[in-house]
Amino acid sequence: MTHTKICCISSVKEAELAVRHGASAIGLVSEMPSGPGIISESRIQAIAATVPPPVATVLLTSRISPADIIAQQKRCRVNTLQICDRVDHGAYAELREALPGVALIQVVHVTGEESLAEALEVGPRVDALLLDSGNPSSPVKELGGTGRIHDWTLSAKIVARSPVPVFLAGGLNPANVLEAIEKIRPFGVDVCSGVRTEGTLDEGKLKSFLSQVCAADSQ
């Protein structure tokens, strides 16, 4: 079964909608240099508190200091951290020690062949990878939420060789998610703008997206 993460959740109502339709995880976006869906830490904590297990509550963080990430998790009280920028490899051990039971997802922005090496190097240190279409090297960092599709050929190579589960993100929507799953076979898919209308989670688009995920799994 392909897992589904519905990102950019902005309210308890949106979280309930995503969970009701079978989301495996919800994404809660904290302060970022760019991109959609940013909400306050107090709102993240309030939303996360309403989500029943086993649905993952995923904090998207742009912080790179282990101390800052640890403090943020303790304020937001989520069960999963999505690290959207590059961090020193020693950071993962610090996070593991300070936050036992909290899962770690590292974002790898697929910008070229070098992304494969990056994924293979960081993979053993985390619980999962998430492939996205940002650019952490741009003058204003793009750490997700671009709505762009990256090179799925590279994504497929990463999925095939990764030592940990891989989520696919970047420009997914009801019209292309079936093809993406067929070509890449990720552990999970991640969607934000593709299931929204004027910034609000759209139940019709959400149902269509999830039905396409199910269709891909049945093939």
XYZ file of C-alpha atoms in Angstrom:
219
model
C 0.000 0.000 0.000
C 1.301 3.443 -0.926
C 1.156 5.733 2.081
C -0.251 9.240 1.692
C 0.902 12.394 3.438
C -1.385 15.401 3.103
C 0.730 18.477 3.679
C 0.137 22.152 4.481
C -2.650 21.298 6.936
C -3.780 24.591 8.450
C -6.639 23.752 10.821
C -8.212 21.024 12.917
C -10.980 20.821 10.305
C -8.470 20.127 7.504
C -6.703 17.527 9.631
C -9.995 15.771 10.348
C -10.842 15.787 6.641
C -7.501 14.261 5.675
C -7.694 11.596 8.389
C -11.303 10.727 7.555
C -10.356 9.974 3.965
C -7.434 7.763 4.898
C -4.302 9.905 5.077
C -1.327 8.113 6.616
C 0.241 11.393 7.750
C -0.481 15.091 7.927
C 2.147 17.755 7.307
C 2.323 20.879 9.479
C 4.547 23.636 8.090
C 6.465 25.835 10.501
C 8.497 28.936 9.627
C 10.088 28.657 6.170
C 12.035 31.069 3.938
C 9.431 30.538 1.178
C 6.488 28.369 0.195
C 2.841 27.856 1.221
C 1.089 26.508 4.279
C 3.095 28.161 7.054
C 1.270 28.281 10.383
C 2.243 29.193 13.936
C 3.764 26.683 16.308
C 0.826 27.113 18.670
C -1.553 26.102 15.885
C 0.665 23.158 14.953
C 0.534 21.932 18.545
C -3.254 22.359 18.688
C -3.794 20.448 15.439
C -1.341 17.661 16.301
C -3.123 17.064 19.593
C -6.330 16.120 17.757
C -4.840 13.570 15.359
C -5.404 9.938 16.357
C -2.746 7.269 16.074
C -1.464 5.695 13.927
C -1.639 8.807 11.700
C 1.726 10.592 11.767
C 1.870 14.254 12.736
C 4.782 15.659 10.743
C 6.436 18.962 11.615
C 8.188 20.515 8.613
C 11.144 22.430 9.998
C 13.693 24.682 8.306
C 15.915 24.697 11.395
C 19.374 23.160 11.063
C 20.634 23.338 14.656
C 19.802 20.179 16.641
C 19.049 22.291 19.726
C 16.596 24.432 17.764
C 14.896 21.398 16.211
C 14.603 19.663 19.592
C 13.102 22.754 21.213
C 10.660 23.146 18.331
C 9.489 19.540 18.590
C 8.917 19.912 22.311
C 6.776 22.995 21.692
C 4.783 21.416 18.856
C 4.525 17.877 20.285
C 4.506 16.041 16.972
C 5.596 12.439 16.502
C 7.603 12.987 13.297
C 10.123 15.589 12.128
C 10.613 16.450 8.469
C 13.987 18.156 8.145
C 13.689 20.331 5.057
C 17.226 21.716 4.863
C 20.609 20.029 4.999
C 22.019 19.420 8.477
C 25.366 18.166 9.752
C 25.361 14.396 9.859
C 26.063 14.463 13.581
C 22.721 16.186 14.116
C 20.775 12.977 13.632
C 22.407 11.237 16.592
C 21.657 14.262 18.791
C 18.033 14.228 17.708
C 17.727 10.486 18.318
C 19.132 10.813 21.836
C 16.980 13.788 22.803
C 13.758 12.669 21.099
C 13.354 8.896 21.465
C 10.323 7.638 19.578
C 10.185 10.636 17.240
C 10.643 9.597 13.611
C 13.051 11.508 11.362
C 12.383 12.233 7.686
C 15.098 13.990 5.691
C 14.145 15.931 2.580
C 16.380 15.495 -0.448
C 15.765 18.113 -3.113
C 16.195 16.385 -6.463
C 18.229 18.837 -8.517
C 20.573 16.491 -10.395
C 22.588 13.295 -10.250
C 24.256 14.507 -7.057
C 20.927 13.978 -5.288
C 21.367 10.213 -5.529
C 24.655 10.349 -3.646
C 23.115 12.673 -1.057
C 20.183 10.311 -0.513
C 22.404 7.258 -0.126
C 24.665 9.070 2.329
C 21.934 10.393 4.605
C 19.472 7.505 4.297
C 21.002 5.222 6.950
C 20.783 8.029 9.521
C 17.007 8.609 9.272
C 13.726 6.683 9.192
C 12.675 7.858 5.735
C 13.576 10.193 2.892
C 11.291 12.607 1.095
C 12.150 13.645 -2.462
C 11.061 17.171 -3.312
C 11.582 19.847 -5.942
C 13.091 22.667 -3.930
C 16.492 24.297 -4.114
C 18.238 24.962 -0.794
C 21.072 26.701 -2.669
C 18.931 29.471 -4.210
C 19.290 33.038 -2.817
C 15.938 32.597 -1.060
C 15.930 28.950 -0.083
C 13.208 26.789 -1.611
C 12.625 24.026 0.915
C 9.373 22.665 -0.527
C 5.933 23.681 -1.677
C 7.086 24.730 -5.135
C 4.412 22.774 -7.000
C 7.075 21.699 -9.492
C 7.758 18.189 -10.737
C 11.385 17.105 -10.668
C 13.139 14.403 -12.677
C 11.266 11.204 -11.845
C 14.023 9.144 -13.456
C 16.342 10.254 -10.677
C 13.621 9.664 -8.099
C 13.209 6.084 -9.317
C 16.953 5.492 -8.971
C 16.887 6.777 -5.407
C 13.871 4.635 -4.476
C 15.520 1.552 -5.957
C 18.705 2.003 -3.942
C 17.546 3.695 -0.744
C 18.082 1.769 2.500
C 14.961 3.387 3.991
C 11.400 4.140 2.797
C 11.033 7.070 0.379
C 8.176 9.545 -0.015
C 7.714 11.340 -3.327
C 6.661 15.000 -3.356
C 6.722 17.842 -5.858
C 3.868 18.825 -8.150
C 1.700 15.772 -7.504
C -2.039 15.988 -8.149
C -4.977 13.694 -9.017
C -4.009 13.733 -12.700
C -0.418 12.519 -12.330
C -0.106 10.597 -9.066
C -1.025 7.227 -10.606
C 1.703 7.622 -13.233
C 4.172 8.731 -10.572
C 3.529 5.657 -8.424
C 3.735 3.331 -11.429
C 7.085 4.795 -12.513
C 8.746 5.285 -9.147
C 7.064 2.894 -6.695
C 7.713 5.041 -3.628
C 6.772 4.039 -0.098
C 4.516 7.084 0.015
C 3.363 10.215 -1.786
C 3.099 13.745 -0.450
C 0.728 16.415 -1.725
C -0.078 20.032 -0.855
C -1.310 22.362 -3.607
C -2.547 19.478 -5.770
C -5.522 18.901 -3.456
C -6.299 22.541 -2.712
C -8.540 25.207 -4.223
C -7.590 28.810 -3.458
C -5.409 27.544 -0.634
C -8.072 25.460 1.090
C -8.095 21.670 1.257
C -10.636 20.543 -1.347
C -12.529 17.389 -0.398
C -13.296 16.504 -4.014
C -9.659 16.809 -5.098
C -8.539 14.921 -1.999
C -10.899 12.026 -2.722
C -9.808 11.964 -6.364
C -6.129 11.941 -5.380
C -6.588 9.109 -2.920
C -8.660 7.093 -5.366
C -5.832 7.350 -7.907
C -3.365 6.155 -5.278
C -5.609 3.145 -4.634
C -5.894 2.521 -8.388
C -2.121 2.472 -8.697
C -1.820 0.018 -5.831
C -4.327 -2.343 -7.434
C -2.331 -2.658 -10.650
